[in-house]
Amino acid sequence: MRVIGLWLALLGVAGCSTTTTIDEYRSSDEQLQVASGDRVVLLGRRDAGHYETDAEFVECVGDKLRSSTLAVMPEQTFMDALYPWLEPRTAPKGLLRMRRLMQEPQVAKVIADQAIRYFVWLDGSTETLDKGGSISCAAGPGGAGCFGFAKWDKASIYEAIVWDLSDFTEVARVRVDSEGTSYLIGAVAPIPLLTPVKSDACKSLGKQLKALFVSDG
Amino acid sequence: MSKQMSPSRPLCWVFCALLLGGCGGMTRVQLESSFPTLLIEPRELRAAVIMSPEFSQYVATPNKNMTLEIGASQRSILEKTFGGLIDEVVFVDAAELIEQPQDIIIRPSVVEVQVAVPSENYLNVYEVWIKYNLAISDGDDNPIENWFMPVYGKTASAFMLQKDAAVGSATTIALRDIGAKLSLDFYRIPALQSYIDERRREAAR
């Protein structure tokens, strides 16, 4: 029993950790100024065919970025305020299109009223890369149980692109690449040892984005 | 004699419930979505949009195990959309209820609804396609165009996210796509564009 416990503890320590790599590009060495009252909005890219940048991840990064001095507008509220111009079909993919969209007086007014200075586009997903092992569960009138061992590798790859709406320029790009392996051990009861790959990607990206901005407020 | 319950028996019930609940069953999606107002300048036009009770209470059955109650929501988004696109627009249940002369009459109908789930598309997304037909006619009800409008929505599958909730979310995104699609393309429908231009020329004479 002690051996199994030790084995589980080892797996817990060694197995449930993620490897996270962050690449950052900035157009300038200086931090991005956010004037008092100005806000940042995070938006998910949803035009790719085979994956979807989920709203939950966008919200998570927004929560990490938000602070007492940096105001972050919730994605859905902003999408509703600019409806239908930020839907998957209509969202501007480049700065040229964004500039043209801002020429619409109603769009420009909403962005000015909401005091949005920066758009942060988030694009990416969390995928299961590899699965191994097998676990089988059985249930009968006398009891139930699971036996075996399964593992799977997950990768979260996300990129954040920051647009400055004051001069329609791309000012920064941050890419986070997080990988980890989760385990499920069937020892009568299934024991999951889950690696929080997506959560780590969110934390790392949020922290890195936070370091980009400096608020006057 | 006291009977002691095996400690694994509750686990057994959990497994049985999971098996029964997870492997099949009906997916029933009831949408109660509210949609935002369109940020668009309406054009000068008088239109009547006829949405029959059948359309307003439409229930799609993309497959034998799934029903999507989209009638009220699709009526709501079409009211918002045409209200944003057209200067003077009325919404009626039947053609007989149109009181004023109109420039155009629009009759939307659902042609087809398709749903794909991760076990079918081998992707981590739930997808919903709805194909609409907009039958557009002039004020005297002479046909101008039958315009097919496909809309699409998808949502990422999340761990333990219920199928109903995921399909519901994808359907809401598909319905929001109506506003996006019509904002981009409604006034670009060639036959409608020609008809409106012709009417303007006549009015200018």
GROMACS .gro file of C-alpha atoms in nm:
model
  422
    1MET     CA    1   0.000   0.000   0.000
    2ARG     CA    2   0.286   0.231   0.091
    3VAL     CA    3   0.451   0.159  -0.245
    4ILE     CA    4   0.133   0.253  -0.434
    5GLY     CA    5   0.104   0.570  -0.229
    6LEU     CA    6   0.462   0.663  -0.307
    7TRP     CA    7   0.408   0.585  -0.673
    8LEU     CA    8   0.098   0.806  -0.683
    9ALA     CA    9   0.278   1.087  -0.505
   10LEU     CA   10   0.565   1.064  -0.753
   11LEU     CA   11   0.323   1.074  -1.045
   12GLY     CA   12   0.144   1.366  -0.887
   13VAL     CA   13   0.461   1.564  -0.853
   14ALA     CA   14   0.634   1.465  -1.175
   15GLY     CA   15   0.337   1.400  -1.399
   16CYS     CA   16   0.098   1.683  -1.332
   17SER     CA   17   0.328   1.964  -1.433
   18THR     CA   18   0.319   2.164  -1.751
   19THR     CA   19   0.592   2.298  -1.974
   20THR     CA   20   0.508   2.649  -2.084
   21THR     CA   21   0.696   2.852  -2.342
   22ILE     CA   22   0.622   3.218  -2.408
   23ASP     CA   23   0.735   3.414  -2.712
   24GLU     CA   24   0.686   3.785  -2.717
   25TYR     CA   25   0.726   4.047  -2.983
   26ARG     CA   26   0.688   4.419  -2.921
   27SER     CA   27   0.712   4.701  -3.170
   28SER     CA   28   0.886   4.913  -2.907
   29ASP     CA   29   1.070   4.860  -2.579
   30GLU     CA   30   0.834   5.091  -2.396
   31GLN     CA   31   0.526   4.967  -2.213
   32LEU     CA   32   0.185   5.035  -2.365
   33GLN     CA   33   0.030   5.340  -2.203
   34VAL     CA   34  -0.333   5.317  -2.091
   35ALA     CA   35  -0.463   5.659  -1.993
   36SER     CA   36  -0.693   5.695  -1.695
   37GLY     CA   37  -1.044   5.596  -1.802
   38ASP     CA   38  -0.925   5.408  -2.111
   39ARG     CA   39  -0.998   5.039  -2.144
   40VAL     CA   40  -0.866   4.726  -2.308
   41VAL     CA   41  -1.091   4.465  -2.466
   42LEU     CA   42  -1.003   4.100  -2.524
   43LEU     CA   43  -1.169   3.926  -2.817
   44GLY     CA   44  -1.151   3.565  -2.931
   45ARG     CA   45  -1.085   3.479  -3.295
   46ARG     CA   46  -1.354   3.243  -3.418
   47ASP     CA   47  -1.304   3.221  -3.792
   48ALA     CA   48  -1.089   2.906  -3.804
   49GLY     CA   49  -1.265   2.600  -3.938
   50HIS     CA   50  -1.137   2.327  -3.711
   51TYR     CA   51  -1.119   2.493  -3.370
   52GLU     CA   52  -1.277   2.767  -3.166
   53THR     CA   53  -1.110   3.011  -2.927
   54ASP     CA   54  -1.342   2.950  -2.637
   55ALA     CA   55  -1.504   3.235  -2.449
   56GLU     CA   56  -1.406   3.076  -2.117
   57PHE     CA   57  -1.034   3.116  -2.201
   58VAL     CA   58  -1.085   3.477  -2.313
   59GLU     CA   59  -1.264   3.549  -1.985
   60CYS     CA   60  -0.986   3.379  -1.787
   61VAL     CA   61  -0.713   3.590  -1.951
   62GLY     CA   62  -0.928   3.900  -1.901
   63ASP     CA   63  -0.956   3.824  -1.529
   64LYS     CA   64  -0.577   3.787  -1.502
   65LEU     CA   65  -0.519   4.111  -1.690
   66ARG     CA   66  -0.778   4.317  -1.501
   67SER     CA   67  -0.647   4.516  -1.206
   68SER     CA   68  -0.741   4.818  -1.000
   69THR     CA   69  -0.564   5.040  -1.253
   70LEU     CA   70  -0.631   4.852  -1.577
   71ALA     CA   71  -0.993   4.824  -1.691
   72VAL     CA   72  -1.079   4.530  -1.918
   73MET     CA   73  -1.415   4.524  -2.091
   74PRO     CA   74  -1.597   4.187  -2.100
   75GLU     CA   75  -1.594   4.034  -2.447
   76GLN     CA   76  -1.965   3.959  -2.480
   77THR     CA   77  -2.069   4.308  -2.365
   78PHE     CA   78  -1.844   4.464  -2.627
   79MET     CA   79  -1.956   4.224  -2.901
   80ASP     CA   80  -2.319   4.313  -2.823
   81ALA     CA   81  -2.241   4.687  -2.827
   82LEU     CA   82  -2.083   4.653  -3.174
   83TYR     CA   83  -2.322   4.388  -3.308
   84PRO     CA   84  -2.293   4.259  -3.582
   85TRP     CA   85  -1.941   4.384  -3.658
   86LEU     CA   86  -1.744   4.146  -3.432
   87GLU     CA   87  -1.921   3.823  -3.524
   88PRO     CA   88  -1.709   3.542  -3.677
   89ARG     CA   89  -1.830   3.642  -4.025
   90THR     CA   90  -1.767   4.015  -3.989
   91ALA     CA   91  -1.481   4.064  -3.738
   92PRO     CA   92  -1.189   4.257  -3.894
   93LYS     CA   93  -0.896   4.024  -3.959
   94GLY     CA   94  -0.649   4.301  -4.033
   95LEU     CA   95  -0.582   4.662  -3.941
   96LEU     CA   96  -0.687   4.785  -4.284
   97ARG     CA   97  -1.034   4.643  -4.234
   98MET     CA   98  -1.042   4.776  -3.877
   99ARG     CA   99  -0.959   5.125  -4.001
  100ARG     CA  100  -1.241   5.100  -4.257
  101LEU     CA  101  -1.482   4.979  -3.987
  102MET     CA  102  -1.391   5.276  -3.770
  103GLN     CA  103  -1.493   5.505  -4.053
  104GLU     CA  104  -1.853   5.405  -3.978
  105PRO     CA  105  -1.966   5.688  -3.748
  106GLN     CA  106  -2.178   5.456  -3.528
  107VAL     CA  107  -1.890   5.214  -3.474
  108ALA     CA  108  -1.643   5.494  -3.398
  109LYS     CA  109  -1.890   5.644  -3.151
  110VAL     CA  110  -1.934   5.319  -2.956
  111ILE     CA  111  -1.557   5.267  -2.936
  112ALA     CA  112  -1.508   5.629  -2.825
  113ASP     CA  113  -1.795   5.610  -2.571
  114GLN     CA  114  -1.655   5.288  -2.426
  115ALA     CA  115  -1.305   5.443  -2.417
  116ILE     CA  116  -1.145   5.142  -2.585
  117ARG     CA  117  -0.778   5.206  -2.660
  118TYR     CA  118  -0.646   4.854  -2.725
  119PHE     CA  119  -0.792   4.543  -2.888
  120VAL     CA  120  -0.630   4.216  -2.779
  121TRP     CA  121  -0.719   3.933  -3.018
  122LEU     CA  122  -0.679   3.586  -2.873
  123ASP     CA  123  -0.648   3.295  -3.113
  124GLY     CA  124  -0.585   2.931  -3.030
  125SER     CA  125  -0.717   2.618  -2.867
  126THR     CA  126  -0.638   2.331  -2.635
  127GLU     CA  127  -0.605   1.995  -2.807
  128THR     CA  128  -0.544   1.639  -2.695
  129LEU     CA  129  -0.231   1.527  -2.881
  130ASP     CA  130  -0.180   1.169  -2.777
  131LYS     CA  131  -0.359   0.906  -2.571
  132GLY     CA  132  -0.222   0.586  -2.427
  133GLY     CA  133  -0.301   0.300  -2.192
  134SER     CA  134  -0.640   0.159  -2.119
  135ILE     CA  135  -0.880   0.158  -1.831
  136SER     CA  136  -1.191  -0.051  -1.800
  137CYS     CA  137  -1.476  -0.012  -1.560
  138ALA     CA  138  -1.736  -0.270  -1.469
  139ALA     CA  139  -2.048  -0.251  -1.261
  140GLY     CA  140  -2.269  -0.522  -1.123
  141PRO     CA  141  -2.529  -0.562  -0.849
  142GLY     CA  142  -2.254  -0.641  -0.597
  143GLY     CA  143  -2.029  -0.345  -0.674
  144ALA     CA  144  -1.831  -0.157  -0.933
  145GLY     CA  145  -1.474  -0.069  -1.004
  146CYS     CA  146  -1.219   0.049  -1.256
  147PHE     CA  147  -0.885  -0.111  -1.336
  148GLY     CA  148  -0.603   0.001  -1.559
  149PHE     CA  149  -0.405   0.307  -1.644
  150ALA     CA  150  -0.459   0.576  -1.906
  151LYS     CA  151  -0.267   0.888  -1.997
  152TRP     CA  152  -0.313   1.168  -2.243
  153ASP     CA  153  -0.104   1.464  -2.356
  154LYS     CA  154  -0.262   1.804  -2.399
  155ALA     CA  155  -0.129   2.118  -2.560
  156SER     CA  156  -0.262   2.471  -2.533
  157ILE     CA  157  -0.136   2.704  -2.803
  158TYR     CA  158  -0.266   3.059  -2.799
  159GLU     CA  159  -0.152   3.383  -2.954
  160ALA     CA  160  -0.248   3.732  -2.844
  161ILE     CA  161  -0.220   4.018  -3.090
  162VAL     CA  162  -0.251   4.371  -2.954
  163TRP     CA  163  -0.387   4.653  -3.173
  164ASP     CA  164  -0.355   5.016  -3.073
  165LEU     CA  165  -0.670   5.188  -3.197
  166SER     CA  166  -0.522   5.538  -3.163
  167ASP     CA  167  -0.305   5.488  -3.472
  168PHE     CA  168  -0.419   5.146  -3.603
  169THR     CA  169  -0.092   4.966  -3.544
  170GLU     CA  170  -0.003   4.622  -3.415
  171VAL     CA  171   0.200   4.691  -3.103
  172ALA     CA  172   0.263   4.347  -2.956
  173ARG     CA  173   0.228   3.974  -3.013
  174VAL     CA  174   0.251   3.714  -2.736
  175ARG     CA  175   0.242   3.341  -2.800
  176VAL     CA  176   0.203   3.084  -2.527
  177ASP     CA  177   0.266   2.716  -2.578
  178SER     CA  178   0.179   2.493  -2.282
  179GLU     CA  179   0.204   2.113  -2.274
  180GLY     CA  180   0.140   1.849  -2.012
  181THR     CA  181   0.033   1.492  -1.947
  182SER     CA  182  -0.265   1.382  -1.739
  183TYR     CA  183  -0.319   1.037  -1.589
  184LEU     CA  184  -0.613   0.827  -1.485
  185ILE     CA  185  -0.541   0.536  -1.256
  186GLY     CA  186  -0.803   0.272  -1.204
  187ALA     CA  187  -0.752   0.119  -0.859
  188VAL     CA  188  -1.115   0.021  -0.790
  189ALA     CA  189  -1.203   0.391  -0.783
  190PRO     CA  190  -1.072   0.596  -1.077
  191ILE     CA  191  -0.803   0.838  -0.958
  192PRO     CA  192  -0.752   1.131  -1.195
  193LEU     CA  193  -0.424   1.321  -1.193
  194LEU     CA  194  -0.507   1.610  -1.420
  195THR     CA  195  -0.256   1.859  -1.551
  196PRO     CA  196  -0.407   2.207  -1.581
  197VAL     CA  197  -0.259   2.284  -1.924
  198LYS     CA  198  -0.521   2.538  -2.027
  199SER     CA  199  -0.524   2.705  -1.689
  200ASP     CA  200  -0.143   2.739  -1.699
  201ALA     CA  201  -0.161   2.885  -2.050
  202CYS     CA  202  -0.419   3.137  -1.924
  203LYS     CA  203  -0.209   3.235  -1.622
  204SER     CA  204   0.111   3.272  -1.825
  205LEU     CA  205  -0.055   3.469  -2.104
  206GLY     CA  206  -0.240   3.692  -1.857
  207LYS     CA  207   0.080   3.764  -1.666
  208GLN     CA  208   0.276   3.842  -1.982
  209LEU     CA  209   0.003   4.069  -2.119
  210LYS     CA  210  -0.023   4.248  -1.785
  211ALA     CA  211   0.348   4.328  -1.807
  212LEU     CA  212   0.289   4.494  -2.145
  213PHE     CA  213   0.054   4.761  -2.016
  214VAL     CA  214   0.117   5.050  -1.785
  215SER     CA  215  -0.175   5.253  -1.660
  216ASP     CA  216  -0.179   5.623  -1.575
  217GLY     CA  217  -0.473   5.571  -1.343
  218MET     CA  218  -2.951  -0.933   1.144
  219SER     CA  219  -2.834  -0.611   0.996
  220LYS     CA  220  -2.758  -0.591   0.628
  221GLN     CA  221  -2.449  -0.394   0.544
  222MET     CA  222  -2.432  -0.218   0.207
  223SER     CA  223  -2.117  -0.276   0.007
  224PRO     CA  224  -1.912   0.047  -0.010
  225SER     CA  225  -1.885   0.008  -0.386
  226ARG     CA  226  -2.263  -0.002  -0.434
  227PRO     CA  227  -2.309   0.377  -0.454
  228LEU     CA  228  -2.030   0.377  -0.716
  229CYS     CA  229  -2.227   0.116  -0.909
  230TRP     CA  230  -2.534   0.342  -0.917
  231VAL     CA  231  -2.321   0.634  -1.038
  232PHE     CA  232  -2.183   0.419  -1.322
  233CYS     CA  233  -2.528   0.293  -1.417
  234ALA     CA  234  -2.664   0.650  -1.420
  235LEU     CA  235  -2.368   0.766  -1.629
  236LEU     CA  236  -2.419   0.482  -1.875
  237LEU     CA  237  -2.789   0.552  -1.912
  238GLY     CA  238  -2.747   0.929  -1.929
  239GLY     CA  239  -2.433   0.942  -2.138
  240CYS     CA  240  -2.503   0.689  -2.411
  241GLY     CA  241  -2.788   0.844  -2.602
  242GLY     CA  242  -3.108   1.003  -2.488
  243MET     CA  243  -3.284   1.300  -2.640
  244THR     CA  244  -3.113   1.635  -2.680
  245ARG     CA  245  -3.372   1.906  -2.644
  246VAL     CA  246  -3.258   2.263  -2.687
  247GLN     CA  247  -3.492   2.544  -2.589
  248LEU     CA  248  -3.353   2.882  -2.683
  249GLU     CA  249  -3.450   3.191  -2.492
  250SER     CA  250  -3.183   3.412  -2.640
  251SER     CA  251  -3.211   3.787  -2.649
  252PHE     CA  252  -3.025   3.960  -2.926
  253PRO     CA  253  -2.863   4.303  -2.940
  254THR     CA  254  -2.977   4.585  -3.165
  255LEU     CA  255  -2.788   4.621  -3.491
  256LEU     CA  256  -2.534   4.900  -3.514
  257ILE     CA  257  -2.624   4.997  -3.867
  258GLU     CA  258  -2.790   5.285  -4.051
  259PRO     CA  259  -3.130   5.176  -4.189
  260ARG     CA  260  -3.203   5.245  -4.555
  261GLU     CA  261  -3.508   5.423  -4.682
  262LEU     CA  262  -3.748   5.144  -4.774
  263ARG     CA  263  -4.093   5.021  -4.669
  264ALA     CA  264  -4.115   4.651  -4.606
  265ALA     CA  265  -4.343   4.391  -4.454
  266VAL     CA  266  -4.191   4.076  -4.313
  267ILE     CA  267  -4.435   3.786  -4.292
  268MET     CA  268  -4.344   3.536  -4.024
  269SER     CA  269  -4.613   3.272  -4.004
  270PRO     CA  270  -4.702   3.111  -3.669
  271GLU     CA  271  -4.534   2.796  -3.806
  272PHE     CA  272  -4.208   2.991  -3.851
  273SER     CA  273  -4.237   3.165  -3.513
  274GLN     CA  274  -4.289   2.833  -3.334
  275TYR     CA  275  -4.051   2.631  -3.547
  276VAL     CA  276  -3.897   2.323  -3.391
  277ALA     CA  277  -3.609   2.171  -3.587
  278THR     CA  278  -3.535   1.800  -3.572
  279PRO     CA  279  -3.190   1.764  -3.730
  280ASN     CA  280  -3.189   1.398  -3.630
  281LYS     CA  281  -3.417   1.157  -3.446
  282ASN     CA  282  -3.251   1.224  -3.111
  283MET     CA  283  -3.245   1.602  -3.121
  284THR     CA  284  -3.494   1.887  -3.121
  285LEU     CA  285  -3.410   2.256  -3.140
  286GLU     CA  286  -3.686   2.499  -3.046
  287ILE     CA  287  -3.565   2.799  -3.243
  288GLY     CA  288  -3.894   2.958  -3.355
  289ALA     CA  289  -3.918   3.245  -3.104
  290SER     CA  290  -3.546   3.322  -3.122
  291GLN     CA  291  -3.531   3.329  -3.502
  292ARG     CA  292  -3.832   3.562  -3.507
  293SER     CA  293  -3.664   3.784  -3.249
  294ILE     CA  294  -3.332   3.814  -3.438
  295LEU     CA  295  -3.508   3.873  -3.771
  296GLU     CA  296  -3.716   4.151  -3.614
  297LYS     CA  297  -3.399   4.311  -3.477
  298THR     CA  298  -3.214   4.267  -3.806
  299PHE     CA  299  -3.478   4.396  -4.047
  300GLY     CA  300  -3.560   4.670  -3.796
  301GLY     CA  301  -3.196   4.778  -3.823
  302LEU     CA  302  -3.166   4.743  -4.201
  303ILE     CA  303  -3.496   4.893  -4.315
  304ASP     CA  304  -3.635   5.235  -4.233
  305GLU     CA  305  -4.006   5.141  -4.216
  306VAL     CA  306  -4.078   4.777  -4.148
  307VAL     CA  307  -4.379   4.589  -4.017
  308PHE     CA  308  -4.389   4.231  -3.894
  309VAL     CA  309  -4.707   4.033  -3.950
  310ASP     CA  310  -4.820   3.674  -3.922
  311ALA     CA  311  -4.999   3.664  -4.260
  312ALA     CA  312  -5.013   3.863  -4.586
  313GLU     CA  313  -5.377   3.964  -4.518
  314LEU     CA  314  -5.262   4.163  -4.216
  315ILE     CA  315  -5.050   4.405  -4.421
  316GLU     CA  316  -5.236   4.736  -4.406
  317GLN     CA  317  -5.014   4.990  -4.581
  318PRO     CA  318  -4.865   4.967  -4.932
  319GLN     CA  319  -4.510   4.833  -4.915
  320ASP     CA  320  -4.203   4.843  -5.139
  321ILE     CA  321  -4.114   4.483  -5.066
  322ILE     CA  322  -4.258   4.182  -4.886
  323ILE     CA  323  -4.025   3.926  -4.728
  324ARG     CA  324  -4.123   3.573  -4.628
  325PRO     CA  325  -3.850   3.388  -4.438
  326SER     CA  326  -3.865   3.012  -4.403
  327VAL     CA  327  -3.634   2.740  -4.274
  328VAL     CA  328  -3.509   2.504  -4.543
  329GLU     CA  329  -3.279   2.280  -4.342
  330VAL     CA  330  -3.108   2.249  -4.004
  331GLN     CA  331  -2.794   2.040  -3.952
  332VAL     CA  332  -2.600   1.970  -3.635
  333ALA     CA  333  -2.257   1.807  -3.600
  334VAL     CA  334  -2.117   1.693  -3.267
  335PRO     CA  335  -1.753   1.600  -3.185
  336SER     CA  336  -1.821   1.227  -3.226
  337GLU     CA  337  -1.932   1.294  -3.585
  338ASN     CA  338  -1.697   1.566  -3.706
  339TYR     CA  339  -1.388   1.444  -3.513
  340LEU     CA  340  -1.324   1.800  -3.400
  341ASN     CA  341  -1.354   1.956  -3.057
  342VAL     CA  342  -1.649   2.164  -3.169
  343TYR     CA  343  -2.027   2.146  -3.188
  344GLU     CA  344  -2.157   2.293  -3.514
  345VAL     CA  345  -2.500   2.414  -3.627
  346TRP     CA  346  -2.602   2.513  -3.979
  347ILE     CA  347  -2.940   2.665  -4.057
  348LYS     CA  348  -3.040   2.728  -4.416
  349TYR     CA  349  -3.309   2.993  -4.462
  350ASN     CA  350  -3.497   3.100  -4.770
  351LEU     CA  351  -3.606   3.460  -4.801
  352ALA     CA  352  -3.884   3.485  -5.057
  353ILE     CA  353  -3.876   3.852  -5.158
  354SER     CA  354  -4.158   4.002  -5.360
  355ASP     CA  355  -4.263   4.351  -5.462
  356GLY     CA  356  -4.551   4.548  -5.306
  357ASP     CA  357  -4.801   4.366  -5.532
  358ASP     CA  358  -4.656   4.031  -5.425
  359ASN     CA  359  -4.484   3.960  -5.757
  360PRO     CA  360  -4.169   3.755  -5.689
  361ILE     CA  361  -3.834   3.936  -5.701
  362GLU     CA  362  -3.601   3.671  -5.565
  363ASN     CA  363  -3.580   3.351  -5.364
  364TRP     CA  364  -3.260   3.406  -5.170
  365PHE     CA  365  -3.102   3.124  -4.977
  366MET     CA  366  -2.918   3.228  -4.666
  367PRO     CA  367  -2.704   2.974  -4.479
  368VAL     CA  368  -2.595   3.070  -4.128
  369TYR     CA  369  -2.344   2.889  -3.911
  370GLY     CA  370  -2.243   2.868  -3.548
  371LYS     CA  371  -1.996   2.660  -3.356
  372THR     CA  372  -1.886   2.626  -2.998
  373ALA     CA  373  -1.584   2.459  -2.844
  374SER     CA  374  -1.652   2.141  -2.652
  375ALA     CA  375  -1.539   2.173  -2.292
  376PHE     CA  376  -1.476   1.906  -2.034
  377MET     CA  377  -1.809   1.785  -1.894
  378LEU     CA  378  -2.002   2.049  -2.091
  379GLN     CA  379  -2.351   1.916  -2.148
  380LYS     CA  380  -2.443   1.842  -2.506
  381ASP     CA  381  -2.767   2.044  -2.475
  382ALA     CA  382  -2.577   2.350  -2.355
  383ALA     CA  383  -2.310   2.317  -2.626
  384VAL     CA  384  -2.564   2.274  -2.909
  385GLY     CA  385  -2.770   2.560  -2.762
  386SER     CA  386  -2.466   2.788  -2.761
  387ALA     CA  387  -2.377   2.695  -3.122
  388THR     CA  388  -2.739   2.759  -3.226
  389THR     CA  389  -2.737   3.103  -3.063
  390ILE     CA  390  -2.416   3.187  -3.252
  391ALA     CA  391  -2.579   3.063  -3.576
  392LEU     CA  392  -2.881   3.287  -3.510
  393ARG     CA  393  -2.653   3.585  -3.440
  394ASP     CA  394  -2.495   3.509  -3.778
  395ILE     CA  395  -2.830   3.607  -3.937
  396GLY     CA  396  -2.763   3.969  -3.836
  397ALA     CA  397  -2.406   3.953  -3.970
  398LYS     CA  398  -2.503   3.784  -4.297
  399LEU     CA  399  -2.794   4.017  -4.372
  400SER     CA  400  -2.595   4.329  -4.277
  401LEU     CA  401  -2.331   4.234  -4.532
  402ASP     CA  402  -2.542   4.088  -4.810
  403PHE     CA  403  -2.907   4.193  -4.798
  404TYR     CA  404  -2.867   4.505  -5.015
  405ARG     CA  405  -2.624   4.319  -5.240
  406ILE     CA  406  -2.884   4.066  -5.359
  407PRO     CA  407  -2.864   4.149  -5.733
  408ALA     CA  408  -3.239   4.123  -5.807
  409LEU     CA  409  -3.331   4.328  -5.500
  410GLN     CA  410  -3.066   4.588  -5.576
  411SER     CA  411  -3.198   4.625  -5.935
  412TYR     CA  412  -3.555   4.652  -5.808
  413ILE     CA  413  -3.469   4.921  -5.552
  414ASP     CA  414  -3.262   5.117  -5.808
  415GLU     CA  415  -3.549   5.096  -6.058
  416ARG     CA  416  -3.797   5.226  -5.799
  417ARG     CA  417  -3.565   5.515  -5.716
  418ARG     CA  418  -3.531   5.605  -6.081
  419GLU     CA  419  -3.910   5.596  -6.120
  420ALA     CA  420  -3.957   5.813  -5.813
  421ALA     CA  421  -3.701   6.064  -5.945
  422ARG     CA  422  -3.884   6.103  -6.278
   0.00000   0.00000   0.00000
